[in-house]
mmCIF file of C-alpha atoms and ligand atoms in Angstrom:
data_model
loop_
_atom_site.group_PDB
_atom_site.id
_atom_site.type_symbol
_atom_site.label_atom_id
_atom_site.label_comp_id
_atom_site.label_asym_id
_atom_site.label_seq_id
_atom_site.Cartn_x
_atom_site.Cartn_y
_atom_site.Cartn_z
ATOM 1 C CA UNK F 77 -10.307 18.603 23.988
ATOM 2 C CA UNK F 78 -10.069 14.783 22.974
ATOM 3 C CA UNK F 79 -9.648 12.938 25.918
ATOM 4 C CA UNK F 80 -9.160 9.178 26.319
ATOM 5 C CA UNK F 81 -6.962 6.922 24.447
ATOM 6 C CA UNK F 82 -5.719 7.011 20.879
ATOM 7 C CA UNK F 83 -3.956 3.636 19.133
ATOM 8 C CA UNK F 84 -1.295 4.849 16.630
ATOM 9 C CA UNK F 85 -1.550 2.003 14.234
ATOM 10 C CA UNK F 86 2.390 1.784 14.007
ATOM 11 C CA UNK F 87 4.862 -0.881 15.528
ATOM 12 C CA UNK F 88 7.519 1.775 15.919
ATOM 13 C CA UNK F 89 7.596 2.761 19.385
ATOM 14 C CA UNK F 90 9.982 5.435 18.947
ATOM 15 C CA UNK F 91 7.243 7.322 16.685
ATOM 16 C CA UNK F 92 4.474 6.401 19.510
ATOM 17 C CA UNK F 93 6.763 8.098 22.233
ATOM 18 C CA UNK F 94 7.354 11.215 20.003
ATOM 19 C CA UNK F 95 3.532 11.791 19.642
ATOM 20 C CA UNK F 96 2.813 11.241 23.200
ATOM 21 C CA UNK F 97 5.026 13.733 24.167
ATOM 22 C CA UNK F 98 3.527 16.072 22.260
ATOM 23 C CA UNK F 99 -0.055 15.568 22.687
ATOM 24 C CA UNK F 100 0.557 15.632 26.740
ATOM 25 C CA UNK F 101 -1.441 13.664 29.277
ATOM 26 C CA UNK F 102 -4.850 14.239 28.416
ATOM 27 C CA UNK F 103 -4.600 11.654 25.671
ATOM 28 C CA UNK F 104 -3.040 8.159 26.187
ATOM 29 C CA UNK F 105 -1.217 7.293 22.962
ATOM 30 C CA UNK F 106 -0.825 3.462 22.622
ATOM 31 C CA UNK F 107 1.093 1.435 20.351
ATOM 32 C CA UNK F 108 0.046 -1.769 18.406
ATOM 33 C CA UNK F 109 2.319 -3.746 20.802
ATOM 34 C CA UNK F 110 0.627 -2.408 23.646
ATOM 35 C CA UNK F 111 -2.568 -4.119 22.277
ATOM 36 C CA UNK F 112 -0.561 -7.285 21.736
ATOM 37 C CA UNK F 113 -0.569 -6.812 18.061
ATOM 38 C CA UNK F 114 2.630 -7.573 16.288
ATOM 39 C CA UNK F 115 2.197 -8.315 12.679
ATOM 40 C CA UNK F 116 2.921 -5.865 9.958
ATOM 41 C CA UNK F 117 -0.145 -3.883 8.853
ATOM 42 C CA UNK F 118 -0.995 -4.154 4.858
ATOM 43 C CA UNK F 119 -0.669 -1.435 2.524
ATOM 44 C CA UNK F 120 -2.050 -2.529 -0.536
ATOM 45 C CA UNK F 121 -3.102 0.712 -2.266
ATOM 46 C CA UNK F 122 -0.948 3.116 -4.787
ATOM 47 C CA UNK F 123 -1.748 6.100 -2.787
ATOM 48 C CA UNK F 124 -0.639 7.330 0.707
ATOM 49 C CA UNK F 125 -4.052 8.360 1.416
ATOM 50 C CA UNK F 126 -5.209 4.683 0.769
ATOM 51 C CA UNK F 127 -2.638 2.851 2.737
ATOM 52 C CA UNK F 128 -3.368 5.272 5.799
ATOM 53 C CA UNK F 129 -6.711 4.726 5.862
ATOM 54 C CA UNK F 130 -6.464 1.082 5.297
ATOM 55 C CA UNK F 131 -4.362 0.646 8.495
ATOM 56 C CA UNK F 132 -6.254 2.888 10.492
ATOM 57 C CA UNK F 133 -9.599 1.233 9.217
ATOM 58 C CA UNK F 134 -8.258 -2.048 9.817
ATOM 59 C CA UNK F 135 -7.243 -1.630 13.553
ATOM 60 C CA UNK F 136 -10.482 0.341 14.254
ATOM 61 C CA UNK F 137 -12.660 -2.644 12.871
ATOM 62 C CA UNK F 138 -10.005 -5.348 14.768
ATOM 63 C CA UNK F 139 -9.865 -3.752 18.157
ATOM 64 C CA UNK F 140 -12.605 -1.136 18.046
ATOM 65 C CA UNK F 141 -10.340 1.638 19.647
ATOM 66 C CA UNK F 142 -9.964 5.226 17.828
ATOM 67 C CA UNK F 143 -7.001 5.312 15.942
ATOM 68 C CA UNK F 144 -4.839 6.977 13.702
ATOM 69 C CA UNK F 145 -2.044 5.959 11.101
ATOM 70 C CA UNK F 146 0.587 7.366 8.791
ATOM 71 C CA UNK F 147 2.091 6.855 5.343
ATOM 72 C CA UNK F 148 4.774 8.893 3.862
ATOM 73 C CA UNK F 149 6.385 9.106 0.495
ATOM 74 C CA UNK F 150 9.148 10.997 -1.282
ATOM 75 C CA UNK F 151 7.595 12.732 -4.255
ATOM 76 C CA UNK F 152 10.039 13.572 -7.277
ATOM 77 C CA UNK F 153 8.596 16.330 -9.572
ATOM 78 C CA UNK F 154 10.836 15.064 -12.821
ATOM 79 C CA UNK F 155 9.948 11.371 -12.156
ATOM 80 C CA UNK F 156 6.240 12.365 -12.044
ATOM 81 C CA UNK F 157 5.955 11.696 -8.238
ATOM 82 C CA UNK F 158 8.256 8.696 -8.122
ATOM 83 C CA UNK F 159 8.964 6.837 -5.689
ATOM 84 C CA UNK F 160 6.029 8.227 -3.620
ATOM 85 C CA UNK F 161 3.947 5.374 -1.778
ATOM 86 C CA UNK F 162 6.709 2.880 -2.951
ATOM 87 C CA UNK F 163 9.581 4.994 -1.143
ATOM 88 C CA UNK F 164 10.430 2.240 1.475
ATOM 89 C CA UNK F 165 11.079 -0.498 -1.425
ATOM 90 C CA UNK F 166 11.790 1.794 -4.243
ATOM 91 C CA UNK F 167 14.929 -0.625 -5.197
ATOM 92 C CA UNK F 168 13.192 -3.713 -4.325
ATOM 93 C CA UNK F 169 11.359 -5.750 -1.706
ATOM 94 C CA UNK F 170 14.623 -6.626 0.770
ATOM 95 C CA UNK F 171 16.775 -3.463 -0.535
ATOM 96 C CA UNK F 172 17.564 -0.742 2.135
ATOM 97 C CA UNK F 173 17.901 2.931 2.311
ATOM 98 C CA UNK F 174 21.610 2.958 0.478
ATOM 99 C CA UNK F 175 19.922 0.854 -2.542
ATOM 100 C CA UNK F 176 16.987 3.494 -2.775
ATOM 101 C CA UNK F 177 19.015 6.528 -2.720
ATOM 102 C CA UNK F 178 21.371 4.993 -5.539
ATOM 103 C CA UNK F 179 18.610 4.120 -7.842
ATOM 104 C CA UNK F 180 17.114 7.769 -7.315
ATOM 105 C CA UNK F 181 20.474 9.471 -7.912
ATOM 106 C CA UNK F 182 21.025 7.123 -11.056
ATOM 107 C CA UNK F 183 17.507 8.307 -12.545
ATOM 108 C CA UNK F 184 18.221 11.709 -11.935
ATOM 109 C CA UNK F 185 21.468 11.619 -13.474
ATOM 110 C CA UNK F 186 21.935 14.590 -15.722
ATOM 111 C CA UNK F 187 18.491 15.837 -14.556
ATOM 112 C CA UNK F 188 18.333 19.525 -13.889
ATOM 113 C CA UNK F 189 14.963 19.791 -12.211
ATOM 114 C CA UNK F 190 15.721 18.254 -8.802
ATOM 115 C CA UNK F 191 12.468 19.429 -7.055
ATOM 116 C CA UNK F 192 11.207 16.875 -4.743
ATOM 117 C CA UNK F 193 8.857 17.003 -1.491
ATOM 118 C CA UNK F 194 8.201 14.900 1.376
ATOM 119 C CA UNK F 195 4.486 14.197 1.661
ATOM 120 C CA UNK F 196 2.864 12.458 5.306
ATOM 121 C CA UNK F 197 -0.970 11.710 5.285
ATOM 122 C CA UNK F 198 -2.304 10.722 8.944
ATOM 123 C CA UNK F 199 -5.727 9.088 8.839
ATOM 124 C CA UNK F 200 -7.697 9.305 12.155
ATOM 125 C CA UNK F 201 -10.465 7.312 12.944
ATOM 126 C CA UNK F 202 -13.025 8.537 15.890
ATOM 127 C CA UNK F 203 -16.348 6.432 16.375
ATOM 128 C CA UNK F 204 -15.628 5.332 12.969
ATOM 129 C CA UNK F 205 -15.429 8.565 10.909
ATOM 130 C CA UNK F 206 -12.356 9.609 9.152
ATOM 131 C CA UNK F 207 -10.312 12.442 9.551
ATOM 132 C CA UNK F 208 -7.399 13.533 7.315
ATOM 133 C CA UNK F 209 -4.278 15.591 7.741
ATOM 134 C CA UNK F 210 -1.076 16.214 5.633
ATOM 135 C CA UNK F 211 2.182 17.528 5.989
ATOM 136 C CA UNK F 212 4.463 18.369 3.322
ATOM 137 C CA UNK F 213 8.030 19.909 3.170
ATOM 138 C CA UNK F 214 9.348 21.087 -0.247
ATOM 139 C CA UNK F 215 13.169 20.767 -1.153
ATOM 140 C CA UNK F 216 15.353 19.027 -3.752
ATOM 141 C CA UNK F 217 17.501 15.992 -4.394
ATOM 142 C CA UNK F 218 20.923 16.568 -4.150
ATOM 143 C CA UNK F 219 23.646 15.446 -6.692
ATOM 144 C CA UNK F 220 25.310 13.151 -3.813
ATOM 145 C CA UNK F 221 24.802 12.171 -0.285
ATOM 146 C CA UNK F 222 25.453 14.555 2.357
ATOM 147 C CA UNK F 223 25.707 13.773 6.149
ATOM 148 C CA UNK F 224 25.010 11.040 8.340
ATOM 149 C CA UNK F 225 22.035 11.508 10.783
ATOM 150 C CA UNK F 226 18.421 10.495 10.051
ATOM 151 C CA UNK F 227 17.198 7.608 8.175
ATOM 152 C CA UNK F 228 15.665 6.775 4.718
ATOM 153 C CA UNK F 229 16.399 9.536 1.959
ATOM 154 C CA UNK F 230 17.638 12.038 4.510
ATOM 155 C CA UNK F 231 21.469 12.522 3.089
ATOM 156 C CA UNK F 232 20.190 13.230 -0.414
ATOM 157 C CA UNK F 233 17.054 15.731 0.398
ATOM 158 C CA UNK F 234 17.661 19.657 1.492
ATOM 159 C CA UNK F 235 14.449 21.371 2.111
ATOM 160 C CA UNK F 236 14.184 24.665 0.305
ATOM 161 C CA UNK F 237 15.814 27.626 2.425
ATOM 162 C CA UNK F 238 18.534 25.497 3.974
ATOM 163 C CA UNK F 239 21.638 24.765 2.567
ATOM 164 C CA UNK F 240 22.136 21.313 4.650
ATOM 165 C CA UNK F 241 20.639 18.111 4.004
ATOM 166 C CA UNK F 242 18.198 16.338 6.385
ATOM 167 C CA UNK F 243 21.078 14.127 7.551
ATOM 168 C CA UNK F 244 22.948 17.392 8.346
ATOM 169 C CA UNK F 245 20.328 18.453 10.774
ATOM 170 C CA UNK F 246 19.918 17.433 14.868
ATOM 171 C CA UNK F 247 16.370 15.641 15.479
ATOM 172 C CA UNK F 248 15.412 19.209 17.070
ATOM 173 C CA UNK F 249 15.992 21.029 14.044
ATOM 174 C CA UNK F 250 14.325 18.217 11.669
ATOM 175 C CA UNK F 251 11.202 17.812 13.339
ATOM 176 C CA UNK F 252 9.270 20.828 13.392
ATOM 177 C CA UNK F 253 10.073 21.580 9.525
ATOM 178 C CA UNK F 254 9.717 17.978 8.319
ATOM 179 C CA UNK F 255 6.671 16.340 6.821
ATOM 180 C CA UNK F 256 5.925 14.269 9.571
ATOM 181 C CA UNK F 257 6.267 16.938 12.172
ATOM 182 C CA UNK F 258 3.722 19.247 9.911
ATOM 183 C CA UNK F 259 1.125 16.460 9.705
ATOM 184 C CA UNK F 260 1.367 15.400 13.371
ATOM 185 C CA UNK F 261 1.087 19.230 14.658
ATOM 186 C CA UNK F 262 -2.283 19.094 12.246
ATOM 187 C CA UNK F 263 -3.539 15.941 14.183
ATOM 188 C CA UNK F 264 -2.568 17.986 17.596
ATOM 189 C CA UNK F 265 -4.399 20.956 16.615
ATOM 190 C CA UNK F 266 -7.628 19.235 15.417
ATOM 191 C CA UNK F 267 -7.491 16.953 18.877
ATOM 192 C CA UNK F 268 -7.081 20.194 20.895
ATOM 193 C CA UNK F 269 -10.343 21.445 19.352
ATOM 194 C CA UNK F 270 -12.171 18.318 19.249
HETATM 195 P P1 IMP B 51 6.951 5.656 6.593
HETATM 196 O O1 IMP B 51 5.748 5.595 5.799
HETATM 197 O O2 IMP B 51 7.130 6.610 7.649
HETATM 198 O O3 IMP B 51 7.208 4.258 6.834
HETATM 199 O O4 IMP B 51 8.102 6.111 5.381
HETATM 200 C C1 IMP B 51 7.937 5.359 4.092
HETATM 201 C C2 IMP B 51 9.478 5.634 3.745
HETATM 202 O O5 IMP B 51 9.656 6.955 3.320
HETATM 203 C C3 IMP B 51 10.525 5.167 4.439
HETATM 204 O O6 IMP B 51 11.183 3.845 4.366
HETATM 205 C C4 IMP B 51 11.459 6.000 4.039
HETATM 206 O O7 IMP B 51 12.350 5.587 2.900
HETATM 207 C C5 IMP B 51 11.052 7.380 3.519
HETATM 208 N N1 IMP B 51 10.765 8.471 4.556
HETATM 209 C C6 IMP B 51 9.975 8.967 5.252
HETATM 210 N N2 IMP B 51 10.013 9.795 6.097
HETATM 211 C C7 IMP B 51 11.557 10.107 5.712
HETATM 212 C C8 IMP B 51 12.321 11.329 6.566
HETATM 213 O O8 IMP B 51 12.042 11.895 7.316
HETATM 214 N N3 IMP B 51 13.717 11.183 5.946
HETATM 215 C C9 IMP B 51 14.198 10.236 4.817
HETATM 216 N N4 IMP B 51 13.133 9.440 4.399
HETATM 217 C C10 IMP B 51 11.982 9.198 4.809
#
C-alpha cells in the first residue's frame, strides 16, 4: 500500500474530498489550496493525456510532492471525437454548459449515429515517474435534455444499458459507472499494491 501524502492537482475541493473518502486513512490527499496554490493550471495540449501530465508535472516540479491530476472529455463518434479535450470550452471561452450542450445538439441534428463516450485520464507522478490510468463510460447523446442533476453534459448523455441520462441519476448511482469513478478506482487499485 502506498503510504504518505498525495497532492490532487485540482482546485476543486469536492473532487479532493471524494478521493480522500475512497482511499482511506493510509493516504492523505491534499488539494492545491492546501499547498497555498490558487492559480489555474495550464492545459496547453490537444490530448487529455498531454494535459493531465502537464498539470501533474508542473506541481511535482514546483512543490516536489507526489501528485496526480485528471483531465476529462466527451468524445462523440460522428464528430471524430469532438469536443474531446475542448469539452469545457466547446462553445467558446466564456460560455457555460448550456451553450456547450446547445452547440452539440445542433451539430448532431439529423445524425443517427449518436454514439459517445466520456473519457477520464489520470496522470500520477511518484518520485518523478509517471503512471497513467483511464476510465471510460460508453453511451449516446440524446435528442434533447433530460433531468436536472449533475453538471456539464449530463442532461444529454445516456450511458449504455440505462434508459435515463446521467442527469436523472443520483450521485451514488452515477459515481461507480462514470468515467471519473472508473479512473479513480484504477488509481486506488494501483496504490493498494504499490
Ligand atoms: P474536467 O476535466 O473534469 O474539468 O472536465 C472537462 C469538461 O468535461 C467539463 O467542463 C464538463 O463540460 C465535461 N464533463 C466532465 N465530466 C463530466 C460529467 O461527469 N458529466 C458531464 N460533463 C462532464
